[in-house]
Structure formats: C-alpha cells, structure tokens
Amino acid sequence: MTAQIHSISDSFRVESPRGGTDAAVVFSSPHSGRLYPEDLLRASRLGAHDLRRSEDAHVEQLFHTAPDHGAPLIHALVPRAYVDLNRGPEELDPALIQGVRPAGLNPRLAAGLGVIPRVVAEGVAIYTGKLTQAEAQDRLRRCWRPYHAALQDLCESARARHGHAILVDCHSMPSDALRASPRVKGRRPEVILGDRFGVSCAPWVTEQVEAAFREAGFAVARNSPFAGGYITQRYGRPGRGVHAVQIEIDRGLYLDEARVAPGPGFEAVRTALRPVIAALGALEPPASALAAE
C-alpha cells in the first residue's frame, strides 16, 4: 500500500452521482485513505500496519452507494498519518515541524494530532526526528489544499442548485472510545452524530439524520464523545445555507480492529447503511424550516 503522490488525482477521489437523481447532500470521508507514500514509510519508525491504526479504515466502502442516490462521495486516498484533512492548515506541530513556534494552547497539537500528525492511535510516535517546513508545506500543497478545494466546490455547487447543501462527514471510532458513553435505551451507542452542539447545522438536519440511523436499528447519540472536527466547523454555516454533520460509526461493528481489515460484520453493516444513505440523500428542509427562512 505504497504510493507516489504527485498530482491532485493521487491524493483523493470523487465518486460522482449516478443515474438521474440530484441530491443536496455531499458525503466526505477524509480519514479512510490507505495509500502510504514512500516518503512517509522512509521517515517513519513504524511499519505500515502500525501506521494504519489511525485510519477510519474502509469507511468509504460503507458509504459507497451514496452516488446511487444523487450524492457525490469524496474520499481521501492518502492516509491520515500523512496529512490529516480534518485539521486546519495552520495546525502545525512545533514538536514535529522545524521552525514552527508555539502559538497558544491547542489540545490537538499537544496530543500530537496536528494537520501533520506526530503520533498514531494511543500516542505512538510516528517519527524519530523532525520534518522540515518545506516537507510539511509540500504535503499541504499536494494533499490538503486540493481536497478542500474540491470539497468546497461540491458544497457550493449543491447550494447553488438547491438553495442549501448538507455535508455528511463520515468517520469511524475505536470501540474503546465508547466504554464510558451513556447508554441509549440500555445499549452502548453505535453511531455518534456531531453537529457541534447545534452550531454546524439546523436542528432539522440532525433530527432527520438521527431518525434515519434509528430506523435502521442503530443506537445513536449526539456530540459525545465526538462533536465534530475541523470540517464540520469550517463548512457548517447554516445561516448561509450550508449544513454539516459528522458521523462516527463504532469500528467494532464492521472492522477487525487488530488486523485493520473488514470483520465478520462488515457486509451486515454495509447492508444496514443502505437505507440510511438513501434517506440522507433525500434530506430536505421541512415546510416549517422553509417558512422560517
């Protein structure tokens, strides 16, 4: 799973809508890339398998039917360990990047989880030394900026056609992250919806997304332990007609987490998600929301 990342098309892919439908929804999977650039493997103290512990592995495959319902699916090809597309370009870690000065308290940087991560899961260090500013900026130029330019275009295009756009940012979470989560009707949450506590999208969006997952049999909670990252924060502008909601799915449902490979439940989860994706592709504001506008 190695690659040379030279052009925009090397770093991500957009699966365009199929058929005659046209949705106001855009699906994004920024952490499922698994083509590991050779320069990362050369510089890392870890092997490819250990680097993969940061992936939202195979999430883009879980949402692969989005284009069948008129919604584009943009997904990373490069891995999160190389460039984290759910961080801001200014989030450069002074403990990893030469010449970067500390700029106030940032818990993500302190944890090694900047836009160029210093660690993978459980705080395991990726590198033995530092990267140069030139290396960091080159990664942003080749990977971060093209992804976000494309994502911005997809959202703006949907808004121009429909008067609003809904960005569904797709992720997975380690099962361990849910150990202390409050139960949902006696069940541990399987899906966490993040709308930054109501800031990144209108209430009707979160309500309809939650209803779609619940109807498919998933136990759903909101905003804890994940309320949404950089993408929901940056793109979620409900006052301008762009709504963003983050979806976190328990990896234990579909993934062999030790092997970072599809587990026994993979096809069952993918099947269960099909009506959810269809419902999300058909999201529209209720009449009451339109009247309020």
Short mmCIF file of C-alpha atoms in Angstrom, two decimals:
data_model
loop_
_atom_site.label_atom_id
_atom_site.label_comp_id
_atom_site.label_asym_id
_atom_site.label_seq_id
_atom_site.Cartn_x
_atom_site.Cartn_y
_atom_site.Cartn_z
CA MET A 1 0.00 0.00 0.00
CA THR A 2 2.66 2.48 -1.02
CA ALA A 3 2.30 5.33 -3.47
CA GLN A 4 3.99 8.32 -5.01
CA ILE A 5 1.74 11.35 -4.58
CA HIS A 6 2.49 13.72 -7.44
CA SER A 7 -0.86 15.11 -8.59
CA ILE A 8 -4.27 16.04 -7.24
CA SER A 9 -5.81 12.82 -8.52
CA ASP A 10 -3.28 10.82 -6.47
CA SER A 11 -4.46 12.20 -3.13
CA PHE A 12 -8.25 11.81 -3.26
CA ARG A 13 -11.12 10.66 -5.41
CA VAL A 14 -14.61 11.96 -6.11
CA GLU A 15 -17.28 9.39 -6.90
CA SER A 16 -19.82 11.34 -8.95
CA PRO A 17 -23.60 10.83 -8.72
CA ARG A 18 -25.03 8.09 -10.88
CA GLY A 19 -28.43 7.96 -12.51
CA GLY A 20 -30.81 10.86 -12.88
CA THR A 21 -31.14 11.94 -9.26
CA ASP A 22 -29.63 15.13 -7.85
CA ALA A 23 -29.20 15.43 -4.08
CA ALA A 24 -28.35 18.46 -1.98
CA VAL A 25 -26.09 16.18 0.09
CA VAL A 26 -22.31 15.71 -0.16
CA PHE A 27 -20.59 12.76 1.54
CA SER A 28 -16.97 13.12 2.67
CA SER A 29 -14.58 10.50 4.06
CA PRO A 30 -11.32 12.31 4.91
CA HIS A 31 -9.67 9.62 7.06
CA SER A 32 -10.13 6.41 5.06
CA GLY A 33 -7.10 6.79 2.76
CA ARG A 34 -4.71 3.86 2.77
CA LEU A 35 -2.12 4.57 0.05
CA TYR A 36 1.01 5.16 2.11
CA PRO A 37 3.54 7.44 0.36
CA GLU A 38 7.08 6.16 0.20
CA ASP A 39 8.46 9.29 1.85
CA LEU A 40 6.29 8.58 4.91
CA LEU A 41 7.42 4.97 5.15
CA ARG A 42 11.06 6.01 4.83
CA ALA A 43 10.79 8.65 7.55
CA SER A 44 8.62 6.67 9.96
CA ARG A 45 9.86 4.49 12.80
CA LEU A 46 6.69 2.40 12.36
CA GLY A 47 5.73 -0.22 9.84
CA ALA A 48 2.76 0.16 7.53
CA HIS A 49 0.46 -1.91 9.75
CA ASP A 50 1.09 0.23 12.83
CA LEU A 51 0.62 3.42 10.80
CA ARG A 52 -2.81 2.15 9.77
CA ARG A 53 -4.08 2.38 13.34
CA SER A 54 -5.08 5.97 12.63
CA GLU A 55 -7.29 5.11 9.66
CA ASP A 56 -11.04 5.26 9.53
CA ALA A 57 -10.50 2.06 7.62
CA HIS A 58 -12.92 1.20 4.81
CA VAL A 59 -15.41 3.93 5.73
CA GLU A 60 -15.66 5.00 2.09
CA GLN A 61 -16.77 1.44 1.28
CA LEU A 62 -19.53 1.63 3.87
CA PHE A 63 -20.93 4.72 2.11
CA HIS A 64 -20.22 3.57 -1.43
CA THR A 65 -23.88 3.72 -2.52
CA ALA A 66 -24.14 7.50 -1.98
CA PRO A 67 -23.68 8.23 -5.73
CA ASP A 68 -26.63 5.92 -6.49
CA HIS A 69 -28.80 8.43 -4.62
CA GLY A 70 -27.54 11.52 -6.40
CA ALA A 71 -24.88 12.49 -3.86
CA PRO A 72 -21.14 12.77 -4.58
CA LEU A 73 -18.72 10.92 -2.32
CA ILE A 74 -15.29 12.49 -1.89
CA HIS A 75 -12.74 10.34 -0.09
CA ALA A 76 -9.05 10.58 0.67
CA LEU A 77 -6.53 8.20 -0.86
CA VAL A 78 -3.61 9.41 1.28
CA PRO A 79 -3.77 8.36 4.92
CA ARG A 80 -4.44 10.42 8.00
CA ALA A 81 -0.94 9.62 9.29
CA TYR A 82 0.46 11.61 6.32
CA VAL A 83 -1.93 14.58 6.30
CA ASP A 84 -4.99 14.97 8.49
CA LEU A 85 -7.65 16.53 6.30
CA ASN A 86 -9.85 17.14 9.33
CA ARG A 87 -7.42 19.69 10.77
CA GLY A 88 -6.72 23.27 9.81
CA PRO A 89 -3.62 24.03 7.68
CA GLU A 90 -2.31 26.29 10.43
CA GLU A 91 -2.29 23.43 12.96
CA LEU A 92 1.42 22.67 12.54
CA ASP A 93 3.00 20.91 15.49
CA PRO A 94 6.11 22.70 16.83
CA ALA A 95 7.26 19.40 18.33
CA LEU A 96 7.38 17.88 14.82
CA ILE A 97 7.89 20.66 12.27
CA GLN A 98 11.15 22.60 12.31
CA GLY A 99 10.83 26.35 12.75
CA VAL A 100 7.23 26.34 13.99
CA ARG A 101 6.69 28.49 17.04
CA PRO A 102 4.14 27.54 19.71
CA ALA A 103 1.01 29.66 19.25
CA GLY A 104 -1.09 29.32 22.36
CA LEU A 105 -2.81 26.29 23.85
CA ASN A 106 -4.09 23.78 21.29
CA PRO A 107 -5.03 20.41 22.83
CA ARG A 108 -4.82 18.65 19.46
CA LEU A 109 -1.26 19.82 18.87
CA ALA A 110 -0.30 18.98 22.43
CA ALA A 111 -1.54 15.45 21.79
CA GLY A 112 0.45 15.20 18.55
CA LEU A 113 -2.65 15.35 16.36
CA GLY A 114 -1.98 18.35 14.13
CA VAL A 115 -2.51 18.58 10.40
CA ILE A 116 0.76 16.60 10.03
CA PRO A 117 0.31 14.07 12.86
CA ARG A 118 3.18 13.30 15.19
CA VAL A 119 1.52 10.17 16.60
CA VAL A 120 -0.88 7.43 15.61
CA ALA A 121 -3.51 5.89 17.85
CA GLU A 122 -2.72 5.63 21.56
CA GLY A 123 0.02 8.24 21.26
CA VAL A 124 2.60 6.08 19.46
CA ALA A 125 5.23 8.30 17.81
CA ILE A 126 5.49 8.16 14.01
CA TYR A 127 8.93 9.73 13.54
CA THR A 128 12.35 9.61 15.16
CA GLY A 129 13.13 13.25 14.31
CA LYS A 130 11.54 16.39 12.92
CA LEU A 131 10.22 17.30 9.47
CA THR A 132 11.25 20.45 7.65
CA GLN A 133 8.87 23.30 6.94
CA ALA A 134 9.31 22.56 3.24
CA GLU A 135 8.19 18.94 3.71
CA ALA A 136 5.13 19.97 5.69
CA GLN A 137 4.09 22.68 3.24
CA ASP A 138 4.60 20.31 0.30
CA ARG A 139 2.18 17.82 1.86
CA LEU A 140 -0.38 20.54 2.37
CA ARG A 141 0.05 21.73 -1.21
CA ARG A 142 -0.30 18.29 -2.76
CA CYS A 143 -2.93 16.78 -0.47
CA TRP A 144 -4.74 19.15 1.92
CA ARG A 145 -5.47 22.08 -0.36
CA PRO A 146 -6.75 20.04 -3.34
CA TYR A 147 -9.09 18.01 -1.12
CA HIS A 148 -10.61 21.08 0.47
CA ALA A 149 -10.86 22.94 -2.83
CA ALA A 150 -12.84 20.02 -4.23
CA LEU A 151 -14.99 19.70 -1.11
CA GLN A 152 -15.76 23.42 -1.17
CA ASP A 153 -16.75 23.21 -4.83
CA LEU A 154 -19.07 20.26 -4.18
CA CYS A 155 -20.82 22.08 -1.34
CA GLU A 156 -21.15 25.34 -3.26
CA SER A 157 -22.47 23.51 -6.31
CA ALA A 158 -25.13 21.72 -4.24
CA ARG A 159 -26.14 25.00 -2.60
CA ALA A 160 -26.37 26.76 -5.95
CA ARG A 161 -28.69 24.04 -7.31
CA HIS A 162 -30.90 23.53 -4.25
CA GLY A 163 -30.61 26.69 -2.18
CA HIS A 164 -28.91 24.70 0.56
CA ALA A 165 -26.27 21.99 0.94
CA ILE A 166 -25.78 19.26 3.54
CA LEU A 167 -22.28 17.90 4.17
CA VAL A 168 -22.17 14.47 5.79
CA ASP A 169 -18.66 13.91 7.13
CA CYS A 170 -18.09 10.18 7.59
CA HIS A 171 -15.77 8.68 10.21
CA SER A 172 -15.29 5.66 12.44
CA MET A 173 -14.30 5.48 16.09
CA PRO A 174 -12.41 2.85 18.12
CA SER A 175 -14.71 0.70 20.20
CA ASP A 176 -12.72 1.67 23.29
CA ALA A 177 -13.81 5.28 22.85
CA LEU A 178 -17.35 4.28 23.78
CA ARG A 179 -16.67 2.43 27.01
CA ALA A 180 -17.79 5.28 29.25
CA SER A 181 -20.54 6.60 26.97
CA PRO A 182 -24.04 6.87 28.43
CA ARG A 183 -26.33 4.09 27.28
CA VAL A 184 -29.03 4.72 24.68
CA LYS A 185 -32.12 2.81 25.80
CA GLY A 186 -29.86 0.32 27.53
CA ARG A 187 -27.45 -0.03 24.59
CA ARG A 188 -23.99 1.32 24.04
CA PRO A 189 -24.02 3.94 21.25
CA GLU A 190 -23.05 2.63 17.84
CA VAL A 191 -23.28 5.93 15.96
CA ILE A 192 -22.35 9.39 17.28
CA LEU A 193 -23.68 12.41 15.42
CA GLY A 194 -21.66 15.59 15.78
CA ASP A 195 -23.21 18.95 14.99
CA ARG A 196 -21.00 20.98 17.33
CA PHE A 197 -23.91 21.17 19.76
CA GLY A 198 -26.26 22.63 17.20
CA VAL A 199 -23.87 25.14 15.64
CA SER A 200 -22.88 23.42 12.37
CA CYS A 201 -26.35 22.60 11.06
CA ALA A 202 -30.01 23.38 11.57
CA PRO A 203 -31.94 21.17 14.02
CA TRP A 204 -33.96 19.52 11.25
CA VAL A 205 -30.77 18.13 9.70
CA THR A 206 -29.60 16.38 12.86
CA GLU A 207 -33.11 15.19 13.62
CA GLN A 208 -33.58 13.61 10.19
CA VAL A 209 -30.11 12.05 10.20
CA GLU A 210 -30.70 10.58 13.65
CA ALA A 211 -34.11 9.24 12.61
CA ALA A 212 -32.59 7.51 9.57
CA PHE A 213 -30.00 5.69 11.69
CA ARG A 214 -32.50 4.76 14.38
CA GLU A 215 -34.94 3.35 11.82
CA ALA A 216 -32.10 1.15 10.53
CA GLY A 217 -31.60 -0.25 14.04
CA PHE A 218 -28.54 1.70 15.19
CA ALA A 219 -28.16 3.07 18.72
CA VAL A 220 -27.50 6.79 18.20
CA ALA A 221 -26.13 9.53 20.47
CA ARG A 222 -25.14 13.12 19.82
CA ASN A 223 -21.94 15.11 20.35
CA SER A 224 -20.31 12.93 23.00
CA PRO A 225 -17.56 11.89 22.83
CA PHE A 226 -17.25 13.47 19.34
CA ALA A 227 -18.96 16.76 18.49
CA GLY A 228 -17.35 17.37 15.11
CA GLY A 229 -13.91 18.42 13.90
CA TYR A 230 -12.40 20.98 11.57
CA ILE A 231 -14.58 20.03 8.60
CA THR A 232 -17.89 20.47 10.40
CA GLN A 233 -16.57 23.66 11.99
CA ARG A 234 -15.33 25.15 8.73
CA TYR A 235 -18.13 24.14 6.37
CA GLY A 236 -21.14 24.21 8.69
CA ARG A 237 -22.71 27.61 8.05
CA PRO A 238 -26.47 27.05 8.42
CA GLY A 239 -27.11 30.79 8.21
CA ARG A 240 -25.64 30.66 4.69
CA GLY A 241 -27.49 27.50 3.74
CA VAL A 242 -24.63 25.03 4.25
CA HIS A 243 -25.17 22.42 6.95
CA ALA A 244 -22.54 19.97 8.19
CA VAL A 245 -22.93 16.92 10.42
CA GLN A 246 -20.26 14.42 11.43
CA ILE A 247 -20.99 10.70 11.65
CA GLU A 248 -18.86 8.39 13.78
CA ILE A 249 -19.51 4.64 13.48
CA ASP A 250 -18.21 2.12 16.01
CA ARG A 251 -15.41 0.23 14.26
CA GLY A 252 -16.18 -2.87 16.28
CA LEU A 253 -19.38 -3.29 14.25
CA TYR A 254 -17.65 -3.80 10.94
CA LEU A 255 -13.87 -3.95 11.36
CA ASP A 256 -11.31 -6.41 12.69
CA GLU A 257 -9.53 -3.64 14.56
CA ALA A 258 -6.36 -5.66 15.23
CA ARG A 259 -5.89 -6.53 11.55
CA VAL A 260 -7.35 -3.26 10.22
CA ALA A 261 -9.43 -5.33 7.82
CA PRO A 262 -13.16 -5.89 7.24
CA GLY A 263 -14.53 -8.01 10.05
CA PRO A 264 -17.37 -10.56 10.19
CA GLY A 265 -19.97 -7.80 10.47
CA PHE A 266 -18.77 -5.76 7.52
CA GLU A 267 -21.39 -6.79 4.95
CA ALA A 268 -24.21 -6.67 7.50
CA VAL A 269 -23.32 -3.10 8.46
CA ARG A 270 -22.94 -2.07 4.85
CA THR A 271 -26.37 -3.55 4.10
CA ALA A 272 -27.91 -1.81 7.13
CA LEU A 273 -26.47 1.51 5.95
CA ARG A 274 -28.06 1.37 2.50
CA PRO A 275 -31.48 2.70 3.57
CA VAL A 276 -29.73 5.25 5.78
CA ILE A 277 -27.73 6.57 2.83
CA ALA A 278 -30.90 6.66 0.71
CA ALA A 279 -32.66 8.67 3.41
CA LEU A 280 -29.73 11.08 3.76
CA GLY A 281 -29.62 11.57 0.01
CA ALA A 282 -33.26 12.66 0.16
CA LEU A 283 -32.85 15.13 3.04
CA GLU A 284 -34.92 18.27 2.56
CA PRO A 285 -35.94 21.01 4.98
CA PRO A 286 -39.46 20.67 6.37
CA ALA A 287 -42.07 23.27 5.47
CA SER A 288 -41.66 24.90 8.88
CA ALA A 289 -37.95 25.48 8.25
CA LEU A 290 -38.64 26.96 4.83
CA ALA A 291 -41.23 29.27 6.34
CA ALA A 292 -38.72 30.42 8.94
CA GLU A 293 -36.27 31.32 6.21
#
